[in-house]
């Protein structure tokens, strides 16, 4: 249902704010009761449960990718009213404190990225400056078939509205990571870059930014491992740090809507700044 898809996009853009049931229902133009029922039916979780999970999983990514960031700052940035509220929710879900989770997860990631270092060296990492990207988008599941379906849907929509240029540019934003979110619940934002105003479709904007780029081909796991390598192995010696709050994204080269996602060459981009 399109109205719930729009609300999911709204939550993604404002998850760190106070999003009560009444507020979300008003955004959807439904009564709280009717909205709650529709949301649970389509998403499989109540709005409150979904928002709490999203905030906790975001906090896990922050703990991993920003090891110098304090737990207090992560709690507030992820929408929790206090560190105490965050600590109780985190311990209830993961059975660990945030500090314990960070220590164990970083150790596991160091071991994992050490094993793929030689593969990554075949595709040297480059640093470049990107332009502002404004995209029409579709949020879908982080699974190969779902991703290609979303791109096909966007392509049809853009073509019908005469918004496609001669060389359409396709991008994907990793809203979740399989390292902190169950794969079946990971979300991916498929996007087509458009240079003209449009209506009737959600939008997403990123950049301009300095990014570390690495070319990849293969499934989701390959892209995620290479992104982890950039963040955990390459960055410490690069003179750069991550830009907080900007998800990693990929540029799909030579898009062929009849090919599987894993068959496309993509450029994974991670926003960085001088240390």
mmCIF file with all atom_site columns, N, CA and C in Angstrom, residues 140-177:
data_model
loop_
_atom_site.group_PDB
_atom_site.id
_atom_site.type_symbol
_atom_site.label_atom_id
_atom_site.label_alt_id
_atom_site.label_comp_id
_atom_site.label_asym_id
_atom_site.label_entity_id
_atom_site.label_seq_id
_atom_site.pdbx_PDB_ins_code
_atom_site.Cartn_x
_atom_site.Cartn_y
_atom_site.Cartn_z
_atom_site.occupancy
_atom_site.B_iso_or_equiv
_atom_site.pdbx_formal_charge
_atom_site.auth_seq_id
_atom_site.auth_comp_id
_atom_site.auth_asym_id
_atom_site.auth_atom_id
_atom_site.pdbx_PDB_model_num
ATOM 1   N N  . UNK A 1 140 ? 12.881 -0.681 -0.723  1.00 0.00 ? 140 UNK A N  1
ATOM 2   C CA . UNK A 1 140 ? 12.550 -2.094 -0.889  1.00 0.00 ? 140 UNK A CA 1
ATOM 3   C C  . UNK A 1 140 ? 13.423 -2.919 0.049   1.00 0.00 ? 140 UNK A C  1
ATOM 4   N N  . UNK A 1 141 ? 13.364 -4.236 -0.086  1.00 0.00 ? 141 UNK A N  1
ATOM 5   C CA . UNK A 1 141 ? 14.178 -5.132 0.747   1.00 0.00 ? 141 UNK A CA 1
ATOM 6   C C  . UNK A 1 141 ? 15.563 -5.307 0.139   1.00 0.00 ? 141 UNK A C  1
ATOM 7   N N  . UNK A 1 142 ? 16.541 -5.539 0.987   1.00 0.00 ? 142 UNK A N  1
ATOM 8   C CA . UNK A 1 142 ? 17.923 -5.707 0.553   1.00 0.00 ? 142 UNK A CA 1
ATOM 9   C C  . UNK A 1 142 ? 18.129 -7.143 0.055   1.00 0.00 ? 142 UNK A C  1
ATOM 10  N N  . UNK A 1 143 ? 17.453 -7.461 -1.017  1.00 0.00 ? 143 UNK A N  1
ATOM 11  C CA . UNK A 1 143 ? 17.550 -8.781 -1.641  1.00 0.00 ? 143 UNK A CA 1
ATOM 12  C C  . UNK A 1 143 ? 17.558 -8.583 -3.151  1.00 0.00 ? 143 UNK A C  1
ATOM 13  N N  . UNK A 1 144 ? 18.344 -9.401 -3.848  1.00 0.00 ? 144 UNK A N  1
ATOM 14  C CA . UNK A 1 144 ? 18.594 -9.171 -5.270  1.00 0.00 ? 144 UNK A CA 1
ATOM 15  C C  . UNK A 1 144 ? 17.320 -8.971 -6.078  1.00 0.00 ? 144 UNK A C  1
ATOM 16  N N  . UNK A 1 145 ? 16.362 -9.884 -5.956  1.00 0.00 ? 145 UNK A N  1
ATOM 17  C CA . UNK A 1 145 ? 15.152 -9.808 -6.779  1.00 0.00 ? 145 UNK A CA 1
ATOM 18  C C  . UNK A 1 145 ? 14.337 -8.562 -6.447  1.00 0.00 ? 145 UNK A C  1
ATOM 19  N N  . UNK A 1 146 ? 14.215 -8.229 -5.180  1.00 0.00 ? 146 UNK A N  1
ATOM 20  C CA . UNK A 1 146 ? 13.453 -7.044 -4.775  1.00 0.00 ? 146 UNK A CA 1
ATOM 21  C C  . UNK A 1 146 ? 14.106 -5.765 -5.297  1.00 0.00 ? 146 UNK A C  1
ATOM 22  N N  . UNK A 1 147 ? 15.426 -5.735 -5.278  1.00 0.00 ? 147 UNK A N  1
ATOM 23  C CA . UNK A 1 147 ? 16.141 -4.549 -5.743  1.00 0.00 ? 147 UNK A CA 1
ATOM 24  C C  . UNK A 1 147 ? 15.862 -4.297 -7.219  1.00 0.00 ? 147 UNK A C  1
ATOM 25  N N  . UNK A 1 148 ? 15.959 -5.336 -8.033  1.00 0.00 ? 148 UNK A N  1
ATOM 26  C CA . UNK A 1 148 ? 15.725 -5.152 -9.467  1.00 0.00 ? 148 UNK A CA 1
ATOM 27  C C  . UNK A 1 148 ? 14.264 -4.798 -9.751  1.00 0.00 ? 148 UNK A C  1
ATOM 28  N N  . UNK A 1 149 ? 13.332 -5.351 -8.998  1.00 0.00 ? 149 UNK A N  1
ATOM 29  C CA . UNK A 1 149 ? 11.921 -4.995 -9.168  1.00 0.00 ? 149 UNK A CA 1
ATOM 30  C C  . UNK A 1 149 ? 11.704 -3.509 -8.885  1.00 0.00 ? 149 UNK A C  1
ATOM 31  N N  . UNK A 1 150 ? 12.380 -2.998 -7.849  1.00 0.00 ? 150 UNK A N  1
ATOM 32  C CA . UNK A 1 150 ? 12.241 -1.579 -7.496  1.00 0.00 ? 150 UNK A CA 1
ATOM 33  C C  . UNK A 1 150 ? 12.797 -0.693 -8.605  1.00 0.00 ? 150 UNK A C  1
ATOM 34  N N  . UNK A 1 151 ? 13.950 -1.066 -9.169  1.00 0.00 ? 151 UNK A N  1
ATOM 35  C CA . UNK A 1 151 ? 14.521 -0.271 -10.247 1.00 0.00 ? 151 UNK A CA 1
ATOM 36  C C  . UNK A 1 151 ? 13.622 -0.297 -11.489 1.00 0.00 ? 151 UNK A C  1
ATOM 37  N N  . UNK A 1 152 ? 13.047 -1.439 -11.797 1.00 0.00 ? 152 UNK A N  1
ATOM 38  C CA . UNK A 1 152 ? 12.138 -1.528 -12.942 1.00 0.00 ? 152 UNK A CA 1
ATOM 39  C C  . UNK A 1 152 ? 10.907 -0.644 -12.731 1.00 0.00 ? 152 UNK A C  1
ATOM 40  N N  . UNK A 1 153 ? 10.388 -0.652 -11.498 1.00 0.00 ? 153 UNK A N  1
ATOM 41  C CA . UNK A 1 153 ? 9.221  0.175  -11.190 1.00 0.00 ? 153 UNK A CA 1
ATOM 42  C C  . UNK A 1 153 ? 9.551  1.653  -11.340 1.00 0.00 ? 153 UNK A C  1
ATOM 43  N N  . UNK A 1 154 ? 10.715 2.061  -10.847 1.00 0.00 ? 154 UNK A N  1
ATOM 44  C CA . UNK A 1 154 ? 11.142 3.451  -10.981 1.00 0.00 ? 154 UNK A CA 1
ATOM 45  C C  . UNK A 1 154 ? 11.337 3.837  -12.446 1.00 0.00 ? 154 UNK A C  1
ATOM 46  N N  . UNK A 1 155 ? 11.947 2.949  -13.201 1.00 0.00 ? 155 UNK A N  1
ATOM 47  C CA . UNK A 1 155 ? 12.198 3.215  -14.614 1.00 0.00 ? 155 UNK A CA 1
ATOM 48  C C  . UNK A 1 155 ? 10.881 3.424  -15.365 1.00 0.00 ? 155 UNK A C  1
ATOM 49  N N  . UNK A 1 156 ? 9.915  2.550  -15.116 1.00 0.00 ? 156 UNK A N  1
ATOM 50  C CA . UNK A 1 156 ? 8.615  2.687  -15.783 1.00 0.00 ? 156 UNK A CA 1
ATOM 51  C C  . UNK A 1 156 ? 7.953  4.008  -15.419 1.00 0.00 ? 156 UNK A C  1
ATOM 52  N N  . UNK A 1 157 ? 8.015  4.357  -14.143 1.00 0.00 ? 157 UNK A N  1
ATOM 53  C CA . UNK A 1 157 ? 7.405  5.612  -13.690 1.00 0.00 ? 157 UNK A CA 1
ATOM 54  C C  . UNK A 1 157 ? 8.084  6.816  -14.352 1.00 0.00 ? 157 UNK A C  1
ATOM 55  N N  . UNK A 1 158 ? 9.414  6.845  -14.338 1.00 0.00 ? 158 UNK A N  1
ATOM 56  C CA . UNK A 1 158 ? 10.137 7.971  -14.920 1.00 0.00 ? 158 UNK A CA 1
ATOM 57  C C  . UNK A 1 158 ? 9.903  8.074  -16.421 1.00 0.00 ? 158 UNK A C  1
ATOM 58  N N  . UNK A 1 159 ? 9.858  6.925  -17.102 1.00 0.00 ? 159 UNK A N  1
ATOM 59  C CA . UNK A 1 159 ? 9.614  6.941  -18.541 1.00 0.00 ? 159 UNK A CA 1
ATOM 60  C C  . UNK A 1 159 ? 8.211  7.468  -18.842 1.00 0.00 ? 159 UNK A C  1
ATOM 61  N N  . UNK A 1 160 ? 7.224  7.037  -18.064 1.00 0.00 ? 160 UNK A N  1
ATOM 62  C CA . UNK A 1 160 ? 5.843  7.461  -18.289 1.00 0.00 ? 160 UNK A CA 1
ATOM 63  C C  . UNK A 1 160 ? 5.684  8.961  -18.085 1.00 0.00 ? 160 UNK A C  1
ATOM 64  N N  . UNK A 1 161 ? 6.505  9.554  -17.211 1.00 0.00 ? 161 UNK A N  1
ATOM 65  C CA . UNK A 1 161 ? 6.425  10.989 -16.938 1.00 0.00 ? 161 UNK A CA 1
ATOM 66  C C  . UNK A 1 161 ? 7.460  11.784 -17.736 1.00 0.00 ? 161 UNK A C  1
ATOM 67  N N  . UNK A 1 162 ? 8.102  11.113 -18.705 1.00 0.00 ? 162 UNK A N  1
ATOM 68  C CA . UNK A 1 162 ? 9.067  11.755 -19.602 1.00 0.00 ? 162 UNK A CA 1
ATOM 69  C C  . UNK A 1 162 ? 10.187 12.447 -18.823 1.00 0.00 ? 162 UNK A C  1
ATOM 70  N N  . UNK A 1 163 ? 10.685 11.742 -17.795 1.00 0.00 ? 163 UNK A N  1
ATOM 71  C CA . UNK A 1 163 ? 11.750 12.286 -16.958 1.00 0.00 ? 163 UNK A CA 1
ATOM 72  C C  . UNK A 1 163 ? 13.099 11.607 -17.199 1.00 0.00 ? 163 UNK A C  1
ATOM 73  N N  . UNK A 1 164 ? 13.108 10.561 -18.012 1.00 0.00 ? 164 UNK A N  1
ATOM 74  C CA . UNK A 1 164 ? 14.350 9.847  -18.266 1.00 0.00 ? 164 UNK A CA 1
ATOM 75  C C  . UNK A 1 164 ? 15.181 10.583 -19.312 1.00 0.00 ? 164 UNK A C  1
ATOM 76  N N  . UNK A 1 165 ? 16.430 10.841 -18.980 1.00 0.00 ? 165 UNK A N  1
ATOM 77  C CA . UNK A 1 165 ? 17.338 11.393 -19.975 1.00 0.00 ? 165 UNK A CA 1
ATOM 78  C C  . UNK A 1 165 ? 17.890 10.277 -20.848 1.00 0.00 ? 165 UNK A C  1
ATOM 79  N N  . UNK A 1 166 ? 18.783 10.605 -21.762 1.00 0.00 ? 166 UNK A N  1
ATOM 80  C CA . UNK A 1 166 ? 19.343 9.565  -22.639 1.00 0.00 ? 166 UNK A CA 1
ATOM 81  C C  . UNK A 1 166 ? 20.226 8.565  -21.904 1.00 0.00 ? 166 UNK A C  1
ATOM 82  N N  . UNK A 1 167 ? 20.788 8.975  -20.772 1.00 0.00 ? 167 UNK A N  1
ATOM 83  C CA . UNK A 1 167 ? 21.663 8.094  -20.005 1.00 0.00 ? 167 UNK A CA 1
ATOM 84  C C  . UNK A 1 167 ? 21.240 8.116  -18.532 1.00 0.00 ? 167 UNK A C  1
ATOM 85  N N  . UNK A 1 168 ? 20.203 7.368  -18.181 1.00 0.00 ? 168 UNK A N  1
ATOM 86  C CA . UNK A 1 168 ? 19.718 7.370  -16.789 1.00 0.00 ? 168 UNK A CA 1
ATOM 87  C C  . UNK A 1 168 ? 20.810 6.898  -15.822 1.00 0.00 ? 168 UNK A C  1
ATOM 88  N N  . UNK A 1 169 ? 20.848 7.513  -14.651 1.00 0.00 ? 169 UNK A N  1
ATOM 89  C CA . UNK A 1 169 ? 21.810 7.151  -13.608 1.00 0.00 ? 169 UNK A CA 1
ATOM 90  C C  . UNK A 1 169 ? 21.067 6.481  -12.460 1.00 0.00 ? 169 UNK A C  1
ATOM 91  N N  . UNK A 1 170 ? 21.529 5.307  -12.082 1.00 0.00 ? 170 UNK A N  1
ATOM 92  C CA . UNK A 1 170 ? 20.872 4.516  -11.050 1.00 0.00 ? 170 UNK A CA 1
ATOM 93  C C  . UNK A 1 170 ? 21.778 4.416  -9.820  1.00 0.00 ? 170 UNK A C  1
ATOM 94  N N  . UNK A 1 171 ? 21.164 4.631  -8.655  1.00 0.00 ? 171 UNK A N  1
ATOM 95  C CA . UNK A 1 171 ? 21.903 4.570  -7.397  1.00 0.00 ? 171 UNK A CA 1
ATOM 96  C C  . UNK A 1 171 ? 21.125 3.732  -6.386  1.00 0.00 ? 171 UNK A C  1
ATOM 97  N N  . UNK A 1 172 ? 21.847 3.177  -5.437  1.00 0.00 ? 172 UNK A N  1
ATOM 98  C CA . UNK A 1 172 ? 21.208 2.441  -4.353  1.00 0.00 ? 172 UNK A CA 1
ATOM 99  C C  . UNK A 1 172 ? 21.804 2.859  -3.023  1.00 0.00 ? 172 UNK A C  1
ATOM 100 N N  . UNK A 1 173 ? 20.965 3.084  -2.034  1.00 0.00 ? 173 UNK A N  1
ATOM 101 C CA . UNK A 1 173 ? 21.417 3.511  -0.708  1.00 0.00 ? 173 UNK A CA 1
ATOM 102 C C  . UNK A 1 173 ? 21.171 2.378  0.278   1.00 0.00 ? 173 UNK A C  1
ATOM 103 N N  . UNK A 1 174 ? 22.197 2.029  1.039   1.00 0.00 ? 174 UNK A N  1
ATOM 104 C CA . UNK A 1 174 ? 22.088 0.956  2.034   1.00 0.00 ? 174 UNK A CA 1
ATOM 105 C C  . UNK A 1 174 ? 21.536 1.538  3.335   1.00 0.00 ? 174 UNK A C  1
ATOM 106 N N  . UNK A 1 175 ? 20.244 1.395  3.539   1.00 0.00 ? 175 UNK A N  1
ATOM 107 C CA . UNK A 1 175 ? 19.628 1.951  4.743   1.00 0.00 ? 175 UNK A CA 1
ATOM 108 C C  . UNK A 1 175 ? 19.925 1.105  5.977   1.00 0.00 ? 175 UNK A C  1
ATOM 109 N N  . UNK A 1 176 ? 20.179 -0.171 5.771   1.00 0.00 ? 176 UNK A N  1
ATOM 110 C CA . UNK A 1 176 ? 20.521 -1.082 6.871   1.00 0.00 ? 176 UNK A CA 1
ATOM 111 C C  . UNK A 1 176 ? 21.693 -1.948 6.444   1.00 0.00 ? 176 UNK A C  1
ATOM 112 N N  . UNK A 1 177 ? 22.344 -2.547 7.421   1.00 0.00 ? 177 UNK A N  1
ATOM 113 C CA . UNK A 1 177 ? 23.460 -3.455 7.154   1.00 0.00 ? 177 UNK A CA 1
ATOM 114 C C  . UNK A 1 177 ? 23.130 -4.838 7.694   1.00 0.00 ? 177 UNK A C  1
#
